[in-house]
Structures are given as structure tokens and as C-alpha cells.
Amino acid sequence: MKEESYKKAHTLDTEDQLASFRSNFYFPQRDGKDCIYLCGNSLGLQPNTTQTFVDEELKKWREHGVEGHFTGNKPWVSYHKNTKNPLSKIVGAETHEVVAMNNLTTNLHLALSSFYQPKGKRTKILIERGAFPSDFYAVYSRIEVSGLDPKKNLIQLAPKDGSDYLSVEEIIRKIEALGDELALVMFPGIQYYTGQLFDIKRITEAAHKVGAFAGFDLAHAVGNVPMSLHTDSVDFAVWCTYKYLNSGPGGVGGLFIHENHGKNKEMPRLSGWWGHDSDSRFKMNNQINPIPNVDGWQLSNVNILSHAAHMASLKLFDEAGMENLRHKSVKLTGFMEELIVNSDVLAKQIRILTPANPDERGAQLSLFLVNHGKSIFDYLINNGVILDWREPNVIRVAPVPLYNSFADVVNFVSILEKSILNER
Ligand SMILES: *Cc1c(COP(=O)(O)O)cnc(C)c1O
């Protein structure tokens, strides 16, 4: 690694307005030093305030028992409302369009129960080939329980020969070709394997033009790139919070339902008591009256400890701001790409699967090892780098703007060079 690259990293870190946020996180340790953690796309680090937020609720439980539902400044009965404001800014929604609840796949099934209602010719769902397994299983099984054949009704769009990713034009052409047979387009915000950021606005527009709904899985997009779900007229979106949102392993998931659908009480849905009008909920009269917004999709009372951990991280996002995070993220990922592409050691050994255009990606780069295998990954792990391995030989690295530095990036690329030289 060239000396000037270290100097450049140092300059960029000095200029970084968000640099101080790093000290809000615990880094895994190796030999008494912080690991180079580039795995925030898989499990975000723990904020050092998480324990305080969780302890506050444990204390309330200890001291007040069931009364905790109605006491304190954050009563449990309405605890989920505390996350609405910060979440709405992260995904570009109105506060009454977002709710934290359940987990991602559960929320996807709840959304499908409303937005996949096959009728007549309109029975098909379009997804990308190589979709995340849980998304695939969810739509596949939803088609099955609707009494239809997934082999005929689940359409998986593959990139043209040779390309690593789909162009938005290809997606739109497919939507137009399916026309009035299409019930739903379900795409990721960011593809988990390639790191490609999809054009949510144009995909939604195209789906609506043929009379289909558009839903998005934002697992890798939320807290990574700014979005405008409301103005883009997205019908629904789901996400998890343990990746870029740092809310802890298996942490509470999220759901967006556009207000146009939220206020429609006739929308078919799987219901539970927490989605029922809160004023009459405890009258227990068994007359379904859903809350006229996303909260009407809630099933169960609020998972408080998981929400508390979520709150700790959301507070940091609120302080940092999505636009500022994105600004740093583009530089941070661009810096990593520049170091890899300009490295004599790496240029021929690594093919970057992720689009080169910053508008078509988030923080993650997916590195395809041309002549090497898992031994490279093992070398990195043994040298204090934590990242993610995917078969056949892809390393996914995500420099996260909230806690990674430009020094992390240059140190990582330097160790990556050594791992390749070590194999010669
Ligand atoms: C991480 C991830 C999930 C995880 O689903 P859970 O229900 O939270 O276990 C689902 N889909 C995608 C695309 C993901 O990246």
C-alpha cells in the first residue's frame, strides 16, 4: 500500500464531520485492538447507549410490573410511537406510514396478505432471479396458499447474459410485457448479493402503469441510502433493523404502508388486536375496526426490549441525518473502490460485482475473487478484519458511514493485498 493512500485516508478522516460518531459504538476486539469491522450490512455494531435504553425498561418492569404499560414518559402501550419520527425520516415517509414490529419476513407475509390478491388474469408476482431466500420462500408460499401454481405465477427476472445486474430498463420492459397479468412487483431496495441499488421510483411507476402494486424489501437499503417512499408512491415496504440500523441481533422489523392504503379499512389483511382502534381495543367487543394507517397491520402488543434497543440506534441516526451519512458513504465506498482498482496486486484478482455508478449502489462492494477462494477470507479474519463470505467466492464489504473511517478502508485494502501476495 502506497504511503500517499494512508495520507489521503488521514486527510479524509480529519475532514469528516461524522467522525465522532465512531466513539458511540463498541468494536469487537482482536489482540486488544479494534477489529476492522466491515460487516454492518449483516449485523450492525452495538451503540454504547443501547444498554441504557434497555435497562430503563427492565427497571420499569422491575419497579412497576404491569403498570409499566401506562406509566413513565414512554408507556409500553404506545412505545412503538417513539420510533415513528426517526424512522419516517430514514425511509422518507409520513410518520403514520411507518411502524416497527415483528421481523422482516413476518411483515412481508402481512403485506402480501393485503397486496397479493390474485383475481382473474392478474395473478403474477415479479421478483429478481437470485432473490434473498426468505423473500423467495415468502412470495412462493403466498402464491401456493392462494391456490395457484408458483411455477407459473412467480416470474424471476435474470440479467442479460454476462451482466451482474439488471438495468432498470430491463425491469420496466418486463413489467410492461406482463401487463395485466401482473399483480405485484417485489424488489429489494438494494440487492443483498451484488449491492445494486434499484430505482424505486421508476419501478413503482412502471408497476402502477400496468395496474400492479409495488413492494420493496429494504433490508440492505434502510439506514444505508436515503429514500422517498411516500413521494415515490411505493405501496408497501419491509425491513429489518439489525443490519445498517444497529438495533441488535434479530431486532424488531419495520413496515411501511402508503397512506392511500392505510386509510382504506376495506383493505384485506390478517388482523390482530394491536391493529384495532386503540380507544376501543380494551373493550374487547370483537368488532374489527382497524386503525386507519400502517398501525392497522399490527398484530401483537409491543416487543419492548427490542424496541428499546432500536430507539438507542435511531437516536444516533437522527443526530447524524441520512443526507450527511449518504454524503460520507459515497466518499467512503468510492475510496475503497479507488484503492482496489488502482492496486497492482488486486486489479486483476478482484472483479467488483457492484455497479460502479454511486447512484446505483449503497455502502457495500461485493468483491469476486477471480483466482482465489475461501483462504483469502480466512486470512482476513485471522488478521482482524470482520466481513462476510458468500459462495462461490464473493466477499461482501460494507464501510458504514456511521462508524467506519477512511483509515479502516485503507487498512483493509492493505491486508487484502497481503492476503493475495501470501498465496503466491
Ligand atoms: C437480511 C434479510 C432478510 C432477513 O429476514 P428476517 O425475517 O429478518 O430473518 C430478508 N430479506 C433480505 C433481502 C435480507 O437481506
Tab-separated table of C-alpha atoms and ligand atoms in Angstrom:
chain	number	residue	atom	x	y	z
A	1	MET	CA	0.000	0.000	0.000
A	2	LYS	CA	1.377	3.374	-1.004
A	3	GLU	CA	2.227	5.891	1.688
A	4	GLU	CA	0.103	8.538	-0.073
A	5	SER	CA	-3.002	6.365	0.325
A	6	TYR	CA	-2.563	6.390	4.105
A	7	LYS	CA	-2.073	10.152	3.955
A	8	LYS	CA	-5.218	10.576	1.906
A	9	ALA	CA	-7.195	8.474	4.388
A	10	HIS	CA	-5.874	10.608	7.207
A	11	THR	CA	-6.918	13.828	5.439
A	12	LEU	CA	-10.390	12.469	4.677
A	13	ASP	CA	-10.838	11.370	8.307
A	14	THR	CA	-9.769	14.805	9.530
A	15	GLU	CA	-12.331	16.477	7.263
A	16	ASP	CA	-15.091	14.004	8.174
A	17	GLN	CA	-17.886	15.814	10.042
A	18	LEU	CA	-19.346	12.497	11.230
A	19	ALA	CA	-16.054	11.084	12.556
A	20	SER	CA	-17.072	11.482	16.201
A	21	PHE	CA	-19.990	9.036	15.829
A	22	ARG	CA	-17.489	6.163	15.812
A	23	SER	CA	-16.987	6.593	19.552
A	24	ASN	CA	-20.672	5.758	20.110
A	25	PHE	CA	-20.086	2.114	19.127
A	26	TYR	CA	-18.447	-0.971	20.601
A	27	PHE	CA	-15.986	-2.634	18.232
A	28	PRO	CA	-15.140	-6.338	18.557
A	29	GLN	CA	-11.564	-6.699	19.822
A	30	ARG	CA	-8.628	-8.710	18.488
A	31	ASP	CA	-5.330	-8.651	20.456
A	32	GLY	CA	-6.507	-5.636	22.416
A	33	LYS	CA	-7.285	-3.612	19.287
A	34	ASP	CA	-10.493	-2.714	17.446
A	35	CYS	CA	-11.222	-5.080	14.592
A	36	ILE	CA	-11.717	-3.597	11.150
A	37	TYR	CA	-15.449	-4.153	11.099
A	38	LEU	CA	-16.902	-4.103	7.566
A	39	CYS	CA	-19.919	-6.270	8.249
A	40	GLY	CA	-22.568	-3.692	9.153
A	41	ASN	CA	-24.599	-4.969	6.198
A	42	SER	CA	-25.019	-8.206	8.132
A	43	LEU	CA	-25.078	-7.152	11.780
A	44	GLY	CA	-24.561	-3.522	12.785
A	45	LEU	CA	-22.419	-2.775	15.841
A	46	GLN	CA	-23.827	-2.112	19.277
A	47	PRO	CA	-24.239	1.560	20.238
A	48	ASN	CA	-22.895	2.268	23.729
A	49	THR	CA	-26.304	3.723	24.655
A	50	THR	CA	-28.252	0.532	23.918
A	51	GLN	CA	-27.789	-0.817	27.415
A	52	THR	CA	-29.172	2.387	28.996
A	53	PHE	CA	-32.304	2.243	26.822
A	54	VAL	CA	-32.885	-1.435	27.594
A	55	ASP	CA	-32.075	-1.026	31.305
A	56	GLU	CA	-34.652	1.752	31.563
A	57	GLU	CA	-37.408	-0.667	30.515
A	58	LEU	CA	-36.095	-3.509	32.688
A	59	LYS	CA	-36.168	-1.092	35.621
A	60	LYS	CA	-39.717	-0.030	34.808
A	61	TRP	CA	-40.771	-3.671	34.662
A	62	ARG	CA	-38.940	-4.415	37.948
A	63	GLU	CA	-40.481	-1.473	39.783
A	64	HIS	CA	-43.935	-1.192	38.256
A	65	GLY	CA	-44.838	-4.597	36.817
A	66	VAL	CA	-47.924	-4.396	34.625
A	67	GLU	CA	-48.348	-0.700	35.429
A	68	GLY	CA	-45.434	-0.072	33.085
A	69	HIS	CA	-47.927	-0.228	30.243
A	70	PHE	CA	-49.319	3.125	31.333
A	71	THR	CA	-46.575	4.820	33.391
A	72	GLY	CA	-43.423	6.820	32.724
A	73	ASN	CA	-42.611	9.057	29.787
A	74	LYS	CA	-42.633	6.129	27.351
A	75	PRO	CA	-45.581	3.915	28.393
A	76	TRP	CA	-45.370	0.450	26.824
A	77	VAL	CA	-48.895	0.595	25.392
A	78	SER	CA	-47.749	3.216	22.885
A	79	TYR	CA	-43.991	2.568	22.883
A	80	HIS	CA	-43.956	1.873	19.132
A	81	LYS	CA	-44.935	5.509	18.508
A	82	ASN	CA	-41.496	6.650	19.723
A	83	THR	CA	-39.793	5.145	16.688
A	84	LYS	CA	-42.100	6.699	14.090
A	85	ASN	CA	-40.479	10.090	13.746
A	86	PRO	CA	-36.867	8.921	13.291
A	87	LEU	CA	-37.961	6.001	11.075
A	88	SER	CA	-40.068	8.248	8.845
A	89	LYS	CA	-37.002	10.386	8.111
A	90	ILE	CA	-34.830	7.374	7.363
A	91	VAL	CA	-37.197	5.933	4.730
A	92	GLY	CA	-38.791	9.180	3.515
A	93	ALA	CA	-42.322	8.641	4.770
A	94	GLU	CA	-45.020	10.274	6.855
A	95	THR	CA	-44.958	9.206	10.500
A	96	HIS	CA	-48.332	7.461	10.095
A	97	GLU	CA	-46.883	5.325	7.287
A	98	VAL	CA	-44.197	3.506	9.303
A	99	VAL	CA	-44.252	1.143	12.235
A	100	ALA	CA	-41.673	-1.056	13.933
A	101	MET	CA	-42.958	-4.543	14.662
A	102	ASN	CA	-42.302	-8.286	14.268
A	103	ASN	CA	-39.446	-9.251	11.936
A	104	LEU	CA	-38.877	-8.662	8.257
A	105	THR	CA	-40.289	-11.887	6.829
A	106	THR	CA	-43.346	-11.779	9.092
A	107	ASN	CA	-44.031	-8.231	7.913
A	108	LEU	CA	-43.582	-9.330	4.314
A	109	HIS	CA	-46.248	-12.002	4.790
A	110	LEU	CA	-48.577	-9.445	6.376
A	111	ALA	CA	-48.049	-7.077	3.440
A	112	LEU	CA	-48.572	-9.902	0.936
A	113	SER	CA	-51.850	-10.789	2.634
A	114	SER	CA	-53.049	-7.332	1.551
A	115	PHE	CA	-51.175	-6.663	-1.670
A	116	TYR	CA	-51.333	-10.071	-3.298
A	117	GLN	CA	-54.987	-10.714	-4.038
A	118	PRO	CA	-54.893	-12.595	-7.347
A	119	LYS	CA	-58.027	-12.117	-9.441
A	120	GLY	CA	-58.870	-13.279	-12.988
A	121	LYS	CA	-55.815	-12.855	-15.196
A	122	ARG	CA	-53.920	-10.752	-12.657
A	123	THR	CA	-52.056	-13.452	-10.721
A	124	LYS	CA	-48.314	-12.949	-11.244
A	125	ILE	CA	-45.552	-11.688	-8.985
A	126	LEU	CA	-42.305	-10.376	-10.477
A	127	ILE	CA	-39.063	-10.681	-8.469
A	128	GLU	CA	-35.377	-10.693	-9.376
A	129	ARG	CA	-33.610	-14.019	-10.037
A	130	GLY	CA	-31.347	-14.768	-7.105
A	131	ALA	CA	-33.648	-13.046	-4.627
A	132	PHE	CA	-32.835	-13.494	-0.945
A	133	PRO	CA	-34.179	-16.943	0.045
A	134	SER	CA	-36.611	-15.662	2.676
A	135	ASP	CA	-38.221	-13.285	0.157
A	136	PHE	CA	-38.409	-16.065	-2.404
A	137	TYR	CA	-39.986	-18.506	0.075
A	138	ALA	CA	-42.467	-15.850	1.234
A	139	VAL	CA	-43.822	-14.995	-2.223
A	140	TYR	CA	-43.667	-18.629	-3.381
A	141	SER	CA	-45.681	-19.853	-0.406
A	142	ARG	CA	-48.100	-16.943	-0.637
A	143	ILE	CA	-48.923	-17.938	-4.225
A	144	GLU	CA	-49.346	-21.546	-3.078
A	145	VAL	CA	-51.751	-20.732	-0.242
A	146	SER	CA	-53.733	-18.663	-2.740
A	147	GLY	CA	-54.380	-21.951	-4.563
A	148	LEU	CA	-52.197	-21.073	-7.558
A	149	ASP	CA	-49.098	-22.638	-9.074
A	150	PRO	CA	-45.909	-20.720	-8.154
A	151	LYS	CA	-44.123	-22.234	-11.170
A	152	LYS	CA	-46.488	-20.321	-13.441
A	153	ASN	CA	-47.085	-17.244	-11.344
A	154	LEU	CA	-43.724	-16.400	-9.813
A	155	ILE	CA	-41.646	-14.681	-12.504
A	156	GLN	CA	-37.913	-14.352	-11.807
A	157	LEU	CA	-36.115	-11.799	-13.933
A	158	ALA	CA	-32.455	-12.538	-14.723
A	159	PRO	CA	-29.877	-10.065	-16.056
A	160	LYS	CA	-28.953	-10.343	-19.713
A	161	ASP	CA	-26.102	-12.784	-20.414
A	162	GLY	CA	-22.861	-11.673	-18.902
A	163	SER	CA	-24.179	-8.856	-16.757
A	164	ASP	CA	-24.018	-8.981	-12.982
A	165	TYR	CA	-27.124	-6.886	-12.528
A	166	LEU	CA	-30.433	-5.819	-14.029
A	167	SER	CA	-30.877	-2.459	-15.703
A	168	VAL	CA	-33.972	-0.505	-14.747
A	169	GLU	CA	-34.965	-0.512	-18.438
A	170	GLU	CA	-34.952	-4.330	-18.450
A	171	ILE	CA	-37.149	-4.366	-15.360
A	172	ILE	CA	-39.596	-1.857	-16.847
A	173	ARG	CA	-39.763	-3.771	-20.142
A	174	LYS	CA	-40.611	-6.956	-18.237
A	175	ILE	CA	-43.311	-5.178	-16.226
A	176	GLU	CA	-44.850	-3.819	-19.445
A	177	ALA	CA	-44.687	-7.245	-21.086
A	178	LEU	CA	-46.506	-8.878	-18.161
A	179	GLY	CA	-49.104	-6.077	-18.242
A	180	ASP	CA	-52.491	-7.024	-16.835
A	181	GLU	CA	-51.241	-10.450	-15.688
A	182	LEU	CA	-49.048	-8.746	-13.121
A	183	ALA	CA	-50.390	-8.394	-9.569
A	184	LEU	CA	-47.233	-7.352	-7.734
A	185	VAL	CA	-43.636	-6.311	-8.315
A	186	MET	CA	-41.462	-7.183	-5.312
A	187	PHE	CA	-37.905	-5.906	-5.461
A	188	PRO	CA	-35.158	-5.212	-2.965
A	189	GLY	CA	-34.085	-1.616	-2.378
A	190	ILE	CA	-30.522	-2.905	-2.517
A	191	GLN	CA	-29.703	-6.404	-3.733
A	192	TYR	CA	-28.024	-8.299	-0.879
A	193	TYR	CA	-25.509	-10.155	-3.072
A	194	THR	CA	-24.438	-7.587	-5.683
A	195	GLY	CA	-25.075	-4.433	-3.670
A	196	GLN	CA	-27.052	-2.926	-6.560
A	197	LEU	CA	-29.389	-0.078	-5.606
A	198	PHE	CA	-32.628	-0.270	-7.587
A	199	ASP	CA	-34.573	2.703	-8.897
A	200	ILE	CA	-37.539	2.504	-6.525
A	201	LYS	CA	-39.348	5.423	-8.143
A	202	ARG	CA	-39.236	4.146	-11.716
A	203	ILE	CA	-40.060	0.547	-10.797
A	204	THR	CA	-43.073	1.747	-8.793
A	205	GLU	CA	-44.240	3.993	-11.641
A	206	ALA	CA	-43.990	1.145	-14.146
A	207	ALA	CA	-45.887	-1.254	-11.857
A	208	HIS	CA	-48.669	1.267	-11.301
A	209	LYS	CA	-48.927	1.935	-15.027
A	210	VAL	CA	-49.958	-1.680	-15.640
A	211	GLY	CA	-52.239	-1.746	-12.593
A	212	ALA	CA	-49.923	-3.741	-10.299
A	213	PHE	CA	-48.689	-2.957	-6.788
A	214	ALA	CA	-45.018	-2.297	-5.999
A	215	GLY	CA	-43.455	-3.516	-2.747
A	216	PHE	CA	-39.839	-3.371	-1.605
A	217	ASP	CA	-37.604	-5.279	0.774
A	218	LEU	CA	-35.331	-2.643	2.283
A	219	ALA	CA	-33.173	-4.976	4.402
A	220	HIS	CA	-29.981	-3.603	2.819
A	221	ALA	CA	-31.265	-0.126	1.977
A	222	VAL	CA	-32.671	1.140	5.257
A	223	GLY	CA	-30.158	3.300	7.093
A	224	ASN	CA	-27.844	2.933	4.093
A	225	VAL	CA	-29.324	5.214	1.421
A	226	PRO	CA	-31.932	7.985	1.735
A	227	MET	CA	-35.307	7.070	0.237
A	228	SER	CA	-38.634	8.780	-0.559
A	229	LEU	CA	-41.190	6.026	-0.139
A	230	HIS	CA	-44.082	8.450	0.284
A	231	THR	CA	-43.479	10.680	-2.746
A	232	ASP	CA	-42.435	7.700	-4.860
A	233	SER	CA	-45.908	6.241	-4.085
A	234	VAL	CA	-44.479	2.891	-3.009
A	235	ASP	CA	-47.351	0.655	-1.879
A	236	PHE	CA	-45.521	-1.190	0.895
A	237	ALA	CA	-42.017	-1.831	2.168
A	238	VAL	CA	-40.497	-4.054	4.844
A	239	TRP	CA	-37.117	-4.069	6.549
A	240	CYS	CA	-35.065	-5.492	9.375
A	241	THR	CA	-33.156	-3.297	11.821
A	242	TYR	CA	-30.140	-5.376	12.785
A	243	LYS	CA	-28.127	-4.555	9.653
A	244	TYR	CA	-27.397	-0.859	8.984
A	245	LEU	CA	-29.835	0.160	11.746
A	246	ASN	CA	-27.730	-1.396	14.546
A	247	SER	CA	-30.692	-2.497	16.642
A	248	GLY	CA	-29.349	-5.862	17.740
A	249	PRO	CA	-29.463	-9.479	16.537
A	250	GLY	CA	-32.951	-10.448	15.428
A	251	GLY	CA	-34.149	-6.949	16.373
A	252	VAL	CA	-37.636	-5.654	15.655
A	253	GLY	CA	-38.529	-5.249	11.947
A	254	GLY	CA	-40.293	-2.433	10.104
A	255	LEU	CA	-43.267	-1.903	7.815
A	256	PHE	CA	-44.279	0.967	5.525
A	257	ILE	CA	-47.797	1.158	4.111
A	258	HIS	CA	-48.597	4.151	1.928
A	259	GLU	CA	-51.300	6.350	3.461
A	260	ASN	CA	-53.514	5.774	0.397
A	261	HIS	CA	-53.841	2.144	1.505
A	262	GLY	CA	-53.511	2.772	5.237
A	263	LYS	CA	-56.720	4.754	5.398
A	264	ASN	CA	-58.611	2.110	3.401
A	265	LYS	CA	-60.230	-0.002	6.113
A	266	GLU	CA	-61.570	-2.371	3.441
A	267	MET	CA	-58.020	-3.455	2.535
A	268	PRO	CA	-57.884	-7.224	3.144
A	269	ARG	CA	-55.426	-8.092	5.886
A	270	LEU	CA	-54.512	-10.572	8.595
A	271	SER	CA	-55.605	-8.826	11.779
A	272	GLY	CA	-54.680	-8.858	15.453
A	273	TRP	CA	-55.821	-6.837	18.444
A	274	TRP	CA	-52.975	-4.305	18.269
A	275	GLY	CA	-54.141	-3.198	14.831
A	276	HIS	CA	-57.549	-2.391	16.257
A	277	ASP	CA	-58.610	1.182	17.119
A	278	SER	CA	-56.700	1.934	20.329
A	279	ASP	CA	-59.595	3.728	22.066
A	280	SER	CA	-61.854	0.693	21.958
A	281	ARG	CA	-59.154	-2.000	21.977
A	282	PHE	CA	-59.633	-2.902	25.606
A	283	LYS	CA	-63.431	-3.002	25.373
A	284	MET	CA	-62.824	-6.468	23.962
A	285	ASN	CA	-66.024	-6.330	21.905
A	286	ASN	CA	-64.765	-8.335	18.928
A	287	GLN	CA	-65.852	-5.821	16.313
A	288	ILE	CA	-62.915	-5.319	13.957
A	289	ASN	CA	-62.119	-1.645	13.463
A	290	PRO	CA	-58.591	-1.281	12.088
A	291	ILE	CA	-56.510	1.824	12.815
A	292	PRO	CA	-56.627	3.819	9.535
A	293	ASN	CA	-52.884	3.749	8.848
A	294	VAL	CA	-49.939	1.346	8.963
A	295	ASP	CA	-50.674	0.653	12.649
A	296	GLY	CA	-53.743	-1.212	11.451
A	297	TRP	CA	-51.396	-4.016	10.333
A	298	GLN	CA	-50.049	-4.585	13.861
A	299	LEU	CA	-50.879	-7.939	15.382
A	300	SER	CA	-49.404	-8.087	18.843
A	301	ASN	CA	-48.529	-5.839	21.735
A	302	VAL	CA	-45.149	-4.146	21.515
A	303	ASN	CA	-41.906	-6.095	21.996
A	304	ILE	CA	-40.468	-3.562	24.431
A	305	LEU	CA	-36.863	-4.697	24.954
A	306	SER	CA	-36.248	-4.968	21.239
A	307	HIS	CA	-37.881	-1.580	20.633
A	308	ALA	CA	-35.724	-0.022	23.340
A	309	ALA	CA	-32.546	-1.198	21.612
A	310	HIS	CA	-33.970	0.115	18.325
A	311	MET	CA	-34.556	3.533	19.910
A	312	ALA	CA	-30.919	3.829	21.005
A	313	SER	CA	-29.704	3.479	17.440
A	314	LEU	CA	-32.438	5.603	15.868
A	315	LYS	CA	-31.377	8.476	18.105
A	316	LEU	CA	-27.900	8.372	16.525
A	317	PHE	CA	-29.399	8.359	13.034
A	318	ASP	CA	-31.495	11.359	13.960
A	319	GLU	CA	-28.399	13.212	15.110
A	320	ALA	CA	-26.298	12.276	12.085
A	321	GLY	CA	-29.007	12.716	9.395
A	322	MET	CA	-29.447	10.434	6.370
A	323	GLU	CA	-28.237	13.021	3.835
A	324	ASN	CA	-24.979	13.559	5.766
A	325	LEU	CA	-24.498	9.822	6.122
A	326	ARG	CA	-25.044	9.300	2.406
A	327	HIS	CA	-22.605	12.065	1.554
A	328	LYS	CA	-19.877	10.381	3.604
A	329	SER	CA	-20.892	6.925	2.401
A	330	VAL	CA	-20.388	7.801	-1.273
A	331	LYS	CA	-16.870	9.032	-0.455
A	332	LEU	CA	-16.030	6.085	1.788
A	333	THR	CA	-17.129	3.411	-0.694
A	334	GLY	CA	-15.618	5.373	-3.580
A	335	PHE	CA	-12.294	5.465	-1.701
A	336	MET	CA	-12.343	1.696	-1.260
A	337	GLU	CA	-13.139	1.158	-4.931
A	338	GLU	CA	-10.348	3.533	-5.976
A	339	LEU	CA	-7.778	1.702	-3.826
A	340	ILE	CA	-8.791	-1.706	-5.214
A	341	VAL	CA	-8.959	-0.640	-8.854
A	342	ASN	CA	-5.590	1.141	-8.666
A	343	SER	CA	-3.780	-1.648	-6.841
A	344	ASP	CA	-1.283	-3.612	-8.966
A	345	VAL	CA	-1.859	-6.605	-6.710
A	346	LEU	CA	-5.653	-6.501	-6.696
A	347	ALA	CA	-6.777	-5.122	-10.046
A	348	LYS	CA	-6.542	-8.470	-11.873
A	349	GLN	CA	-7.525	-10.614	-8.882
A	350	ILE	CA	-10.768	-8.914	-7.989
A	351	ARG	CA	-13.844	-8.215	-10.056
A	352	ILE	CA	-16.225	-5.798	-8.354
A	353	LEU	CA	-19.776	-7.078	-8.883
A	354	THR	CA	-21.376	-3.910	-7.537
A	355	PRO	CA	-22.244	-1.163	-10.047
A	356	ALA	CA	-19.519	1.468	-10.446
A	357	ASN	CA	-22.045	4.305	-10.539
A	358	PRO	CA	-22.505	5.618	-6.965
A	359	ASP	CA	-26.195	6.306	-7.741
A	360	GLU	CA	-26.665	2.569	-8.282
A	361	ARG	CA	-25.178	1.325	-5.033
A	362	GLY	CA	-25.064	1.944	-1.297
A	363	ALA	CA	-22.194	1.305	1.113
A	364	GLN	CA	-21.460	-2.264	0.057
A	365	LEU	CA	-18.969	-3.561	-2.500
A	366	SER	CA	-19.180	-7.215	-3.487
A	367	LEU	CA	-15.725	-8.468	-4.450
A	368	PHE	CA	-15.492	-11.527	-6.665
A	369	LEU	CA	-12.139	-13.283	-6.182
A	370	VAL	CA	-11.073	-14.360	-9.660
A	371	ASN	CA	-8.273	-16.821	-8.819
A	372	HIS	CA	-8.653	-17.334	-5.092
A	373	GLY	CA	-11.026	-18.928	-2.659
A	374	LYS	CA	-12.032	-19.000	0.950
A	375	SER	CA	-8.390	-18.998	2.157
A	376	ILE	CA	-8.361	-15.236	1.468
A	377	PHE	CA	-11.366	-14.764	3.683
A	378	ASP	CA	-9.748	-16.863	6.422
A	379	TYR	CA	-6.563	-14.769	6.191
A	380	LEU	CA	-8.595	-11.574	6.582
A	381	ILE	CA	-10.471	-12.915	9.603
A	382	ASN	CA	-7.198	-14.045	11.196
A	383	ASN	CA	-5.811	-10.552	10.686
A	384	GLY	CA	-8.586	-8.733	12.480
A	385	VAL	CA	-10.924	-7.947	9.571
A	386	ILE	CA	-14.559	-8.899	10.031
A	387	LEU	CA	-16.536	-9.223	6.813
A	388	ASP	CA	-18.866	-11.571	5.061
A	389	TRP	CA	-18.275	-14.538	2.762
A	390	ARG	CA	-20.745	-15.801	0.136
A	391	GLU	CA	-20.385	-18.852	-2.064
A	392	PRO	CA	-18.842	-19.375	-4.584
A	393	ASN	CA	-16.108	-16.806	-3.821
A	394	VAL	CA	-17.524	-13.433	-3.046
A	395	ILE	CA	-16.510	-11.163	-0.210
A	396	ARG	CA	-19.055	-8.512	0.739
A	397	VAL	CA	-17.594	-5.452	2.432
A	398	ALA	CA	-19.593	-2.553	3.765
A	399	PRO	CA	-17.817	0.540	5.059
A	400	VAL	CA	-20.561	2.041	7.213
A	401	PRO	CA	-20.509	5.850	7.397
A	402	LEU	CA	-21.840	5.951	10.964
A	403	TYR	CA	-18.821	4.168	12.456
A	404	ASN	CA	-16.223	3.262	9.820
A	405	SER	CA	-13.301	5.517	8.979
A	406	PHE	CA	-11.236	6.073	5.861
A	407	ALA	CA	-8.363	4.533	7.861
A	408	ASP	CA	-10.459	1.338	8.197
A	409	VAL	CA	-10.744	1.267	4.415
A	410	VAL	CA	-7.049	1.724	3.654
A	411	ASN	CA	-6.052	-0.769	6.359
A	412	PHE	CA	-8.493	-3.320	4.984
A	413	VAL	CA	-7.273	-2.978	1.394
A	414	SER	CA	-3.679	-3.283	2.617
A	415	ILE	CA	-4.458	-6.560	4.443
A	416	LEU	CA	-6.356	-7.772	1.371
A	417	GLU	CA	-3.248	-7.141	-0.766
A	418	LYS	CA	-1.133	-9.089	1.733
A	419	SER	CA	-3.594	-11.988	1.687
A	420	ILE	CA	-3.253	-12.284	-2.103
A	421	LEU	CA	0.575	-11.953	-2.009
A	422	ASN	CA	0.647	-14.574	0.754
A	423	GLU	CA	-0.965	-17.086	-1.649
A	424	ARG	CA	1.662	-16.694	-4.368
B	1	LIG	C1	-31.404	-9.906	5.963
B	1	LIG	C2	-32.506	-10.137	5.012
B	1	LIG	C3	-33.690	-10.782	5.402
B	1	LIG	C4	-33.837	-11.327	6.800
B	1	LIG	O1	-35.158	-11.654	7.113
B	1	LIG	P1	-35.587	-11.847	8.645
B	1	LIG	O2	-37.051	-12.044	8.561
B	1	LIG	O3	-35.175	-10.601	9.384
B	1	LIG	O4	-34.854	-13.036	9.197
B	1	LIG	C5	-34.699	-10.918	4.459
B	1	LIG	N1	-34.544	-10.442	3.195
B	1	LIG	C6	-33.412	-9.825	2.795
B	1	LIG	C7	-33.292	-9.310	1.415
B	1	LIG	C8	-32.362	-9.671	3.677
B	1	LIG	O5	-31.232	-9.091	3.270
